[in-house]
Tab-separated table of N, CA and C in Angstrom:
chain	number	residue	atom	x	y	z
A	466	UNK	N	18.472	-6.712	-48.832
A	466	UNK	CA	18.694	-6.839	-47.404
A	466	UNK	C	18.162	-5.648	-46.645
A	467	UNK	N	18.226	-4.491	-47.258
A	467	UNK	CA	17.760	-3.301	-46.560
A	467	UNK	C	16.284	-3.364	-46.191
A	468	UNK	N	15.358	-3.789	-47.069
A	468	UNK	CA	13.955	-3.868	-46.685
A	468	UNK	C	13.726	-4.822	-45.517
A	469	UNK	N	14.457	-5.942	-45.459
A	469	UNK	CA	14.283	-6.885	-44.357
A	469	UNK	C	14.702	-6.223	-43.051
A	470	UNK	N	15.800	-5.476	-43.055
A	470	UNK	CA	16.257	-4.791	-41.845
A	470	UNK	C	15.206	-3.796	-41.372
A	471	UNK	N	14.568	-3.070	-42.300
A	471	UNK	CA	13.519	-2.119	-41.924
A	471	UNK	C	12.320	-2.838	-41.318
A	472	UNK	N	11.923	-3.952	-41.908
A	472	UNK	CA	10.794	-4.710	-41.389
A	472	UNK	C	11.120	-5.246	-39.996
A	473	UNK	N	12.330	-5.797	-39.808
A	473	UNK	CA	12.721	-6.315	-38.502
A	473	UNK	C	12.762	-5.207	-37.458
A	474	UNK	N	13.277	-4.037	-37.836
A	474	UNK	CA	13.323	-2.908	-36.900
A	474	UNK	C	11.908	-2.490	-36.518
A	475	UNK	N	10.998	-2.426	-37.492
A	475	UNK	CA	9.613	-2.053	-37.210
A	475	UNK	C	8.957	-3.071	-36.278
A	476	UNK	N	9.178	-4.350	-36.519
A	476	UNK	CA	8.604	-5.389	-35.656
A	476	UNK	C	9.166	-5.252	-34.241
A	477	UNK	N	10.482	-5.035	-34.140
A	477	UNK	CA	11.098	-4.896	-32.827
A	477	UNK	C	10.538	-3.693	-32.078
A	478	UNK	N	10.417	-2.549	-32.745
A	478	UNK	CA	9.909	-1.343	-32.093
A	478	UNK	C	8.468	-1.539	-31.652
A	479	UNK	N	7.635	-2.172	-32.472
A	479	UNK	CA	6.239	-2.360	-32.108
A	479	UNK	C	6.057	-3.437	-31.044
A	480	UNK	N	7.052	-4.305	-30.861
A	480	UNK	CA	6.897	-5.344	-29.846
A	480	UNK	C	7.371	-4.900	-28.468
A	481	UNK	N	8.092	-3.781	-28.373
A	481	UNK	CA	8.537	-3.278	-27.075
A	481	UNK	C	7.417	-2.413	-26.504
A	482	UNK	N	6.925	-2.727	-25.312
A	482	UNK	CA	5.813	-1.970	-24.728
A	482	UNK	C	6.112	-0.482	-24.643
A	483	UNK	N	5.133	0.305	-25.058
A	483	UNK	CA	5.245	1.759	-24.940
A	483	UNK	C	5.957	2.432	-26.091
A	484	UNK	N	6.495	1.666	-27.074
A	484	UNK	CA	7.208	2.316	-28.158
A	484	UNK	C	6.384	2.403	-29.430
A	485	UNK	N	5.437	1.512	-29.611
A	485	UNK	CA	4.602	1.536	-30.803
A	485	UNK	C	3.426	2.476	-30.618
A	486	UNK	N	2.722	2.751	-31.706
A	486	UNK	CA	1.575	3.648	-31.610
A	486	UNK	C	0.279	2.889	-31.407
A	487	UNK	N	0.229	1.624	-31.825
A	487	UNK	CA	-1.003	0.865	-31.682
A	487	UNK	C	-1.085	0.275	-30.282
A	488	UNK	N	-2.197	0.474	-29.631
A	488	UNK	CA	-2.425	-0.079	-28.306
A	488	UNK	C	-3.625	-1.009	-28.382
A	489	UNK	N	-3.468	-2.214	-27.878
A	489	UNK	CA	-4.566	-3.164	-27.844
A	489	UNK	C	-5.258	-2.997	-26.493
A	490	UNK	N	-6.563	-2.690	-26.496
A	490	UNK	CA	-7.248	-2.516	-25.220
A	490	UNK	C	-7.237	-3.797	-24.401
A	491	UNK	N	-7.065	-3.651	-23.104
A	491	UNK	CA	-7.049	-4.794	-22.206
A	491	UNK	C	-8.473	-5.271	-21.965
A	492	UNK	N	-8.639	-6.596	-21.875
A	492	UNK	CA	-9.969	-7.133	-21.597
A	492	UNK	C	-10.249	-7.152	-20.099
A	493	UNK	N	-9.203	-6.914	-19.266
A	493	UNK	CA	-9.395	-6.902	-17.826
A	493	UNK	C	-9.867	-5.532	-17.367
A	494	UNK	N	-10.725	-5.486	-16.334
A	494	UNK	CA	-11.171	-4.190	-15.832
A	494	UNK	C	-10.002	-3.412	-15.228
A	495	UNK	N	-10.090	-2.099	-15.309
A	495	UNK	CA	-9.041	-1.254	-14.754
A	495	UNK	C	-8.995	-1.416	-13.235
A	496	UNK	N	-7.798	-1.408	-12.694
A	496	UNK	CA	-7.609	-1.516	-11.255
A	496	UNK	C	-7.624	-0.109	-10.672
A	497	UNK	N	-8.473	0.128	-9.669
A	497	UNK	CA	-8.477	1.415	-8.989
A	497	UNK	C	-7.190	1.509	-8.180
A	498	UNK	N	-6.446	2.585	-8.380
A	498	UNK	CA	-5.150	2.763	-7.743
A	498	UNK	C	-5.266	3.730	-6.568
A	499	UNK	N	-4.772	3.343	-5.391
A	499	UNK	CA	-4.867	4.218	-4.213
A	499	UNK	C	-3.795	5.322	-4.220
A	500	UNK	N	-3.851	6.196	-5.226
A	500	UNK	CA	-2.862	7.269	-5.356
A	500	UNK	C	-2.837	8.166	-4.124
A	501	UNK	N	-3.977	8.344	-3.480
A	501	UNK	CA	-4.117	9.222	-2.321
A	501	UNK	C	-3.335	8.734	-1.106
A	502	UNK	N	-2.876	7.491	-1.118
A	502	UNK	CA	-2.123	6.946	0.002
A	502	UNK	C	-0.675	7.445	0.024
A	503	UNK	N	-0.156	7.825	-1.137
A	503	UNK	CA	1.244	8.257	-1.231
A	503	UNK	C	1.505	9.480	-0.360
A	504	UNK	N	2.652	9.482	0.286
A	504	UNK	CA	3.058	10.608	1.112
A	504	UNK	C	3.394	10.183	2.520
A	505	UNK	N	3.496	11.161	3.399
A	505	UNK	CA	3.889	10.920	4.783
A	505	UNK	C	2.726	11.218	5.718
A	506	UNK	N	2.529	10.327	6.691
A	506	UNK	CA	1.408	10.389	7.624
A	506	UNK	C	1.930	10.176	9.034
A	507	UNK	N	1.294	10.827	10.003
A	507	UNK	CA	1.751	10.698	11.383
A	507	UNK	C	0.581	10.801	12.345
A	508	UNK	N	0.678	10.044	13.443
A	508	UNK	CA	-0.264	10.185	14.548
A	508	UNK	C	0.544	10.155	15.834
A	509	UNK	N	0.045	10.841	16.852
A	509	UNK	CA	0.738	10.807	18.138
A	509	UNK	C	-0.285	10.737	19.266
A	510	UNK	N	0.156	10.131	20.362
A	510	UNK	CA	-0.647	10.007	21.567
A	510	UNK	C	0.335	10.084	22.733
A	511	UNK	N	0.453	11.259	23.340
A	511	UNK	CA	1.445	11.462	24.384
A	511	UNK	C	2.839	11.337	23.798
A	512	UNK	N	3.670	10.449	24.366
A	512	UNK	CA	5.029	10.283	23.837
A	512	UNK	C	5.129	9.151	22.815
A	513	UNK	N	3.974	8.622	22.375
A	513	UNK	CA	3.940	7.603	21.333
A	513	UNK	C	3.703	8.275	19.984
A	514	UNK	N	4.577	8.008	19.011
A	514	UNK	CA	4.446	8.566	17.665
A	514	UNK	C	4.530	7.425	16.658
A	515	UNK	N	3.555	7.390	15.747
A	515	UNK	CA	3.566	6.412	14.666
A	515	UNK	C	3.631	7.182	13.357
A	516	UNK	N	4.611	6.839	12.535
A	516	UNK	CA	4.795	7.469	11.227
A	516	UNK	C	4.612	6.414	10.140
A	517	UNK	N	3.962	6.793	9.057
A	517	UNK	CA	3.859	5.943	7.871
A	517	UNK	C	4.258	6.770	6.675
A	518	UNK	N	4.995	6.158	5.782
A	518	UNK	CA	5.384	6.827	4.546
A	518	UNK	C	5.165	5.868	3.390
A	519	UNK	N	4.482	6.356	2.350
A	519	UNK	CA	4.179	5.557	1.169
A	519	UNK	C	4.764	6.221	-0.066
A	520	UNK	N	5.519	5.463	-0.836
A	520	UNK	CA	6.053	5.952	-2.104
A	520	UNK	C	4.923	5.978	-3.137
A	521	UNK	N	5.090	6.817	-4.142
A	521	UNK	CA	4.107	6.896	-5.226
A	521	UNK	C	4.077	5.578	-6.001
A	522	UNK	N	2.989	5.344	-6.711
A	522	UNK	CA	2.851	4.144	-7.533
A	522	UNK	C	3.871	4.194	-8.666
A	523	UNK	N	4.621	3.134	-8.778
A	523	UNK	CA	5.557	2.972	-9.888
A	523	UNK	C	5.737	1.470	-10.088
A	524	UNK	N	5.704	1.042	-11.342
A	524	UNK	CA	5.844	-0.382	-11.616
A	524	UNK	C	4.706	-1.205	-11.031
A	525	UNK	N	3.495	-0.601	-10.996
A	525	UNK	CA	2.298	-1.254	-10.456
A	525	UNK	C	2.506	-1.702	-9.019
A	526	UNK	N	3.238	-0.864	-8.250
A	526	UNK	CA	3.489	-1.175	-6.849
A	526	UNK	C	3.688	0.107	-6.055
A	527	UNK	N	3.526	-0.012	-4.745
A	527	UNK	CA	3.845	1.061	-3.807
A	527	UNK	C	4.656	0.415	-2.680
A	528	UNK	N	5.609	1.148	-2.163
A	528	UNK	CA	6.348	0.678	-1.002
A	528	UNK	C	5.981	1.561	0.175
A	529	UNK	N	5.724	0.936	1.304
A	529	UNK	CA	5.371	1.677	2.502
A	529	UNK	C	6.223	1.228	3.668
A	530	UNK	N	6.358	2.116	4.624
A	530	UNK	CA	7.080	1.766	5.842
A	530	UNK	C	6.472	2.544	6.989
A	531	UNK	N	6.551	1.920	8.165
A	531	UNK	CA	6.069	2.621	9.344
A	531	UNK	C	7.059	2.396	10.478
A	532	UNK	N	7.003	3.331	11.407
A	532	UNK	CA	7.867	3.245	12.584
A	532	UNK	C	7.058	3.751	13.760
A	533	UNK	N	7.147	3.016	14.874
A	533	UNK	CA	6.479	3.405	16.108
A	533	UNK	C	7.557	3.692	17.147
A	534	UNK	N	7.496	4.913	17.705
A	534	UNK	CA	8.485	5.357	18.684
A	534	UNK	C	7.756	5.779	19.949
A	535	UNK	N	8.256	5.329	21.093
A	535	UNK	CA	7.720	5.756	22.390
A	535	UNK	C	8.871	6.468	23.104
A	536	UNK	N	8.690	7.782	23.318
A	536	UNK	CA	9.778	8.583	23.861
A	536	UNK	C	10.920	8.613	22.865
A	537	UNK	N	12.074	8.114	23.263
A	537	UNK	CA	13.205	8.063	22.340
A	537	UNK	C	13.556	6.627	21.950
A	538	UNK	N	12.586	5.705	22.079
A	538	UNK	CA	12.838	4.286	21.837
A	538	UNK	C	11.958	3.740	20.715
A	539	UNK	N	12.588	3.078	19.745
A	539	UNK	CA	11.858	2.398	18.677
A	539	UNK	C	11.182	1.168	19.268
A	540	UNK	N	9.856	1.083	19.121
A	540	UNK	CA	9.135	-0.070	19.666
A	540	UNK	C	8.549	-0.964	18.573
A	541	UNK	N	8.575	-0.532	17.330
A	541	UNK	CA	8.080	-1.360	16.242
A	541	UNK	C	8.282	-0.699	14.893
A	542	UNK	N	8.297	-1.524	13.858
A	542	UNK	CA	8.388	-1.019	12.493
A	542	UNK	C	7.758	-2.048	11.566
A	543	UNK	N	7.454	-1.610	10.368
A	543	UNK	CA	6.891	-2.518	9.373
A	543	UNK	C	7.252	-2.022	7.988
A	544	UNK	N	7.601	-2.935	7.116
A	544	UNK	CA	7.840	-2.649	5.710
A	544	UNK	C	6.717	-3.310	4.934
A	545	UNK	N	6.169	-2.612	3.929
A	545	UNK	CA	5.023	-3.135	3.182
A	545	UNK	C	5.262	-2.992	1.685
A	546	UNK	N	5.005	-4.058	0.962
A	546	UNK	CA	4.967	-4.022	-0.490
A	546	UNK	C	3.500	-4.114	-0.879
A	547	UNK	N	2.993	-3.082	-1.527
A	547	UNK	CA	1.628	-3.063	-2.040
A	547	UNK	C	1.763	-3.235	-3.547
A	548	UNK	N	1.291	-4.372	-4.064
A	548	UNK	CA	1.485	-4.648	-5.484
A	548	UNK	C	0.169	-5.002	-6.167
A	549	UNK	N	0.060	-4.522	-7.385
A	549	UNK	CA	-1.118	-4.841	-8.193
A	549	UNK	C	-0.995	-6.295	-8.638
A	550	UNK	N	-2.095	-7.028	-8.477
A	550	UNK	CA	-2.114	-8.425	-8.908
A	550	UNK	C	-3.494	-8.734	-9.452
A	551	UNK	N	-3.551	-9.114	-10.721
A	551	UNK	CA	-4.844	-9.381	-11.354
A	551	UNK	C	-5.678	-8.112	-11.387
A	552	UNK	N	-6.861	-8.166	-10.797
A	552	UNK	CA	-7.744	-6.996	-10.792
A	552	UNK	C	-7.784	-6.319	-9.427
A	553	UNK	N	-6.766	-6.563	-8.606
A	553	UNK	CA	-6.733	-5.957	-7.280
A	553	UNK	C	-5.324	-5.717	-6.797
A	554	UNK	N	-5.190	-5.596	-5.483
A	554	UNK	CA	-3.907	-5.303	-4.840
A	554	UNK	C	-3.613	-6.342	-3.772
A	555	UNK	N	-2.337	-6.591	-3.541
A	555	UNK	CA	-1.885	-7.448	-2.450
A	555	UNK	C	-1.042	-6.597	-1.511
A	556	UNK	N	-1.358	-6.665	-0.234
A	556	UNK	CA	-0.643	-5.960	0.829
A	556	UNK	C	0.246	-6.997	1.494
A	557	UNK	N	1.542	-6.916	1.234
A	557	UNK	CA	2.500	-7.869	1.769
A	557	UNK	C	3.250	-7.195	2.918
A	558	UNK	N	2.915	-7.575	4.141
A	558	UNK	CA	3.453	-6.931	5.336
A	558	UNK	C	4.653	-7.697	5.879
A	559	UNK	N	5.668	-6.933	6.251
A	559	UNK	CA	6.875	-7.471	6.880
A	559	UNK	C	7.047	-6.744	8.216
A	560	UNK	N	6.288	-7.152	9.245
A	560	UNK	CA	6.355	-6.457	10.536
A	560	UNK	C	7.561	-6.896	11.370
A	561	UNK	N	8.028	-5.989	12.218
A	561	UNK	CA	9.179	-6.302	13.071
A	561	UNK	C	8.854	-7.476	13.988
A	562	UNK	N	9.774	-8.443	14.007
A	562	UNK	CA	9.637	-9.575	14.912
A	562	UNK	C	8.551	-10.574	14.567
A	563	UNK	N	7.942	-10.476	13.382
A	563	UNK	CA	6.860	-11.392	13.003
A	563	UNK	C	7.073	-11.897	11.587
A	564	UNK	N	6.354	-12.947	11.244
A	564	UNK	CA	6.428	-13.505	9.897
A	564	UNK	C	5.707	-12.602	8.905
A	565	UNK	N	6.123	-12.685	7.653
A	565	UNK	CA	5.459	-11.970	6.564
A	565	UNK	C	4.030	-12.482	6.414
A	566	UNK	N	3.108	-11.563	6.129
A	566	UNK	CA	1.710	-11.939	5.897
A	566	UNK	C	1.190	-11.160	4.697
A	567	UNK	N	0.372	-11.800	3.881
A	567	UNK	CA	-0.211	-11.154	2.701
A	567	UNK	C	-1.722	-11.064	2.833
A	568	UNK	N	-2.270	-9.941	2.368
A	568	UNK	CA	-3.697	-9.659	2.420
A	568	UNK	C	-4.121	-9.186	1.032
A	569	UNK	N	-5.209	-9.715	0.502
A	569	UNK	CA	-5.714	-9.309	-0.819
A	569	UNK	C	-6.763	-8.223	-0.664
A	570	UNK	N	-6.774	-7.297	-1.620
A	570	UNK	CA	-7.789	-6.242	-1.563
A	570	UNK	C	-9.164	-6.868	-1.747
A	571	UNK	N	-10.088	-6.455	-0.886
A	571	UNK	CA	-11.464	-6.945	-0.969
A	571	UNK	C	-12.419	-5.826	-1.334
A	572	UNK	N	-11.981	-4.575	-1.178
A	572	UNK	CA	-12.791	-3.414	-1.558
A	572	UNK	C	-11.843	-2.252	-1.839
A	573	UNK	N	-12.013	-1.646	-3.026
A	573	UNK	CA	-11.174	-0.514	-3.414
A	573	UNK	C	-12.055	0.569	-4.009
A	574	UNK	N	-11.947	1.786	-3.470
A	574	UNK	CA	-12.677	2.928	-4.035
A	574	UNK	C	-11.675	4.071	-4.216
A	575	UNK	N	-12.177	5.224	-4.610
A	575	UNK	CA	-11.316	6.393	-4.768
A	575	UNK	C	-10.843	6.956	-3.437
A	576	UNK	N	-11.433	6.520	-2.321
A	576	UNK	CA	-11.041	7.048	-1.010
A	576	UNK	C	-10.778	5.975	0.041
A	577	UNK	N	-10.869	4.700	-0.336
A	577	UNK	CA	-10.599	3.664	0.659
A	577	UNK	C	-10.111	2.385	-0.010
A	578	UNK	N	-9.397	1.606	0.795
A	578	UNK	CA	-8.964	0.291	0.328
A	578	UNK	C	-8.939	-0.630	1.542
A	579	UNK	N	-9.516	-1.812	1.379
A	579	UNK	CA	-9.560	-2.808	2.446
A	579	UNK	C	-8.909	-4.086	1.938
A	580	UNK	N	-8.077	-4.661	2.784
A	580	UNK	CA	-7.381	-5.906	2.482
A	580	UNK	C	-7.846	-6.964	3.476
A	581	UNK	N	-7.941	-8.213	3.021
A	581	UNK	CA	-8.423	-9.288	3.887
A	581	UNK	C	-7.545	-10.533	3.778
A	582	UNK	N	-7.420	-11.216	4.907
A	582	UNK	CA	-6.806	-12.530	4.965
A	582	UNK	C	-7.477	-13.260	6.131
A	583	UNK	N	-8.570	-13.991	5.855
A	583	UNK	CA	-9.319	-14.645	6.928
A	583	UNK	C	-8.530	-15.730	7.661
A	584	UNK	N	-7.435	-16.206	7.074
A	584	UNK	CA	-6.633	-17.252	7.706
A	584	UNK	C	-5.540	-16.704	8.624
A	585	UNK	N	-5.361	-15.391	8.640
A	585	UNK	CA	-4.329	-14.789	9.487
A	585	UNK	C	-4.839	-14.681	10.920
A	586	UNK	N	-3.932	-14.745	11.906
A	586	UNK	CA	-4.369	-14.690	13.304
A	586	UNK	C	-4.967	-13.318	13.637
A	587	UNK	N	-4.191	-12.273	13.615
A	587	UNK	CA	-4.694	-10.909	13.802
A	587	UNK	C	-3.699	-9.970	13.166
A	588	UNK	N	-4.171	-9.049	12.380
A	588	UNK	CA	-5.558	-8.797	11.984
A	588	UNK	C	-5.955	-9.664	10.794
A	589	UNK	N	-7.257	-9.719	10.546
A	589	UNK	CA	-7.749	-10.353	9.324
A	589	UNK	C	-8.089	-9.313	8.261
A	590	UNK	N	-8.339	-8.076	8.684
A	590	UNK	CA	-8.586	-6.993	7.719
A	590	UNK	C	-7.726	-5.786	8.060
A	591	UNK	N	-7.319	-5.098	7.011
A	591	UNK	CA	-6.571	-3.847	7.100
A	591	UNK	C	-7.281	-2.869	6.182
A	592	UNK	N	-7.652	-1.707	6.707
A	592	UNK	CA	-8.374	-0.713	5.909
A	592	UNK	C	-7.672	0.625	6.014
A	593	UNK	N	-7.570	1.315	4.867
A	593	UNK	CA	-7.123	2.700	4.825
A	593	UNK	C	-8.275	3.510	4.248
A	594	UNK	N	-8.658	4.566	4.947
A	594	UNK	CA	-9.766	5.417	4.538
A	594	UNK	C	-9.291	6.870	4.533
A	595	UNK	N	-9.355	7.496	3.391
A	595	UNK	CA	-9.007	8.916	3.305
A	595	UNK	C	-10.239	9.708	3.727
A	596	UNK	N	-10.171	10.322	4.911
A	596	UNK	CA	-11.326	11.038	5.445
A	596	UNK	C	-11.373	12.485	4.960
A	597	UNK	N	-10.228	13.075	4.720
A	597	UNK	CA	-10.074	14.420	4.132
A	597	UNK	C	-8.756	14.402	3.368
A	598	UNK	N	-8.481	15.405	2.541
A	598	UNK	CA	-7.207	15.399	1.797
A	598	UNK	C	-5.976	15.286	2.700
A	599	UNK	N	-6.076	15.786	3.946
A	599	UNK	CA	-4.920	15.750	4.847
A	599	UNK	C	-5.101	14.769	6.002
A	600	UNK	N	-6.111	13.898	5.932
A	600	UNK	CA	-6.386	12.949	7.014
A	600	UNK	C	-6.617	11.547	6.469
A	601	UNK	N	-6.130	10.579	7.228
A	601	UNK	CA	-6.214	9.187	6.842
A	601	UNK	C	-6.531	8.376	8.092
A	602	UNK	N	-7.460	7.450	7.979
A	602	UNK	CA	-7.765	6.556	9.086
A	602	UNK	C	-7.358	5.147	8.655
A	603	UNK	N	-6.412	4.563	9.387
A	603	UNK	CA	-6.034	3.174	9.150
A	603	UNK	C	-6.690	2.349	10.246
A	604	UNK	N	-7.148	1.165	9.885
A	604	UNK	CA	-7.852	0.323	10.852
A	604	UNK	C	-7.427	-1.127	10.626
A	605	UNK	N	-7.108	-1.814	11.720
A	605	UNK	CA	-6.876	-3.255	11.661
A	605	UNK	C	-7.950	-3.906	12.521
A	606	UNK	N	-8.456	-5.052	12.061
A	606	UNK	CA	-9.562	-5.688	12.788
A	606	UNK	C	-9.543	-7.184	12.546
A	607	UNK	N	-10.198	-7.877	13.463
A	607	UNK	CA	-10.349	-9.307	13.302
A	607	UNK	C	-10.622	-9.991	14.610
A	608	UNK	N	-10.783	-11.275	14.513
A	608	UNK	CA	-11.068	-12.058	15.697
A	608	UNK	C	-9.830	-12.741	16.232
A	609	UNK	N	-9.756	-12.761	17.527
A	609	UNK	CA	-8.738	-13.539	18.223
A	609	UNK	C	-9.502	-14.469	19.144
A	610	UNK	N	-9.581	-15.735	18.761
A	610	UNK	CA	-10.426	-16.653	19.520
A	610	UNK	C	-11.877	-16.233	19.364
A	611	UNK	N	-12.561	-16.017	20.494
A	611	UNK	CA	-13.962	-15.598	20.467
A	611	UNK	C	-14.107	-14.080	20.492
A	612	UNK	N	-13.013	-13.380	20.581
A	612	UNK	CA	-13.039	-11.920	20.731
A	612	UNK	C	-12.808	-11.214	19.400
A	613	UNK	N	-13.643	-10.215	19.097
A	613	UNK	CA	-13.406	-9.344	17.953
A	613	UNK	C	-12.644	-8.133	18.470
A	614	UNK	N	-11.649	-7.721	17.750
A	614	UNK	CA	-10.826	-6.586	18.156
A	614	UNK	C	-10.614	-5.659	16.968
A	615	UNK	N	-10.583	-4.360	17.240
A	615	UNK	CA	-10.352	-3.358	16.195
A	615	UNK	C	-9.470	-2.259	16.773
A	616	UNK	N	-8.467	-1.848	15.995
A	616	UNK	CA	-7.574	-0.768	16.406
A	616	UNK	C	-7.540	0.254	15.277
A	617	UNK	N	-7.707	1.533	15.635
A	617	UNK	CA	-7.709	2.602	14.629
A	617	UNK	C	-6.491	3.505	14.813
A	618	UNK	N	-5.996	3.992	13.687
A	618	UNK	CA	-4.845	4.880	13.647
A	618	UNK	C	-5.225	6.132	12.848
A	619	UNK	N	-5.602	7.219	13.511
A	619	UNK	CA	-5.962	8.449	12.790
A	619	UNK	C	-4.695	9.248	12.446
A	620	UNK	N	-4.357	9.277	11.177
A	620	UNK	CA	-3.148	9.951	10.708
A	620	UNK	C	-3.460	11.317	10.125
A	621	UNK	N	-2.489	12.208	10.252
A	621	UNK	CA	-2.523	13.514	9.582
A	621	UNK	C	-1.362	13.527	8.592
A	622	UNK	N	-1.598	14.139	7.440
A	622	UNK	CA	-0.526	14.274	6.449
A	622	UNK	C	0.524	15.235	7.027
A	623	UNK	N	1.794	14.870	6.889
A	623	UNK	CA	2.897	15.703	7.319
A	623	UNK	C	3.892	15.810	6.177
A	624	UNK	N	4.723	16.858	6.190
A	624	UNK	CA	5.742	16.958	5.141
A	624	UNK	C	6.729	15.784	5.241
A	625	UNK	N	7.114	15.265	4.119
A	625	UNK	CA	8.152	14.231	4.091
A	625	UNK	C	9.490	14.953	4.118
A	626	UNK	N	10.210	14.791	5.213
A	626	UNK	CA	11.506	15.461	5.310
A	626	UNK	C	12.445	14.655	6.189
A	627	UNK	N	13.709	14.975	6.113
A	627	UNK	CA	14.712	14.279	6.901
A	627	UNK	C	14.589	14.593	8.382
A	628	UNK	N	13.974	15.729	8.725
A	628	UNK	CA	13.905	16.130	10.131
A	628	UNK	C	12.653	15.623	10.842
A	629	UNK	N	11.774	14.889	10.142
A	629	UNK	CA	10.548	14.385	10.781
A	629	UNK	C	10.850	13.353	11.815
């Protein structure tokens, strides 16, 4: 009975991910991960302040949130689940007062990521571009009827703290 118990224990240990020593290479291409997005970002224009905060990648996902404040009044917020799916990422947006919308990554590099959903009203694309280690440009764009519209959000990295 003892040899069977050892064999069963070995099979169990090797079948739990991350516990065995043998790794089978994946046939799928590696997904470029937007690690540079993690952290706290802020932009301001007069008394309008927009903050974005992204958690580090864990469990093949990132959680993000943003808040827009004008003076001392909250005027908007958004919660985002960024999750790895297949060979790319899905940006699942939960904006204040609107329905959830999902956008699939259409271009991912070491310094930028673009998400697209051509069936969404506005925006149809969402892009994050790391312009410098402490700067980020977010852009939403798309057509509304016959009109093309684009809005840019130039963010600066800020410390993540309770007093921000």
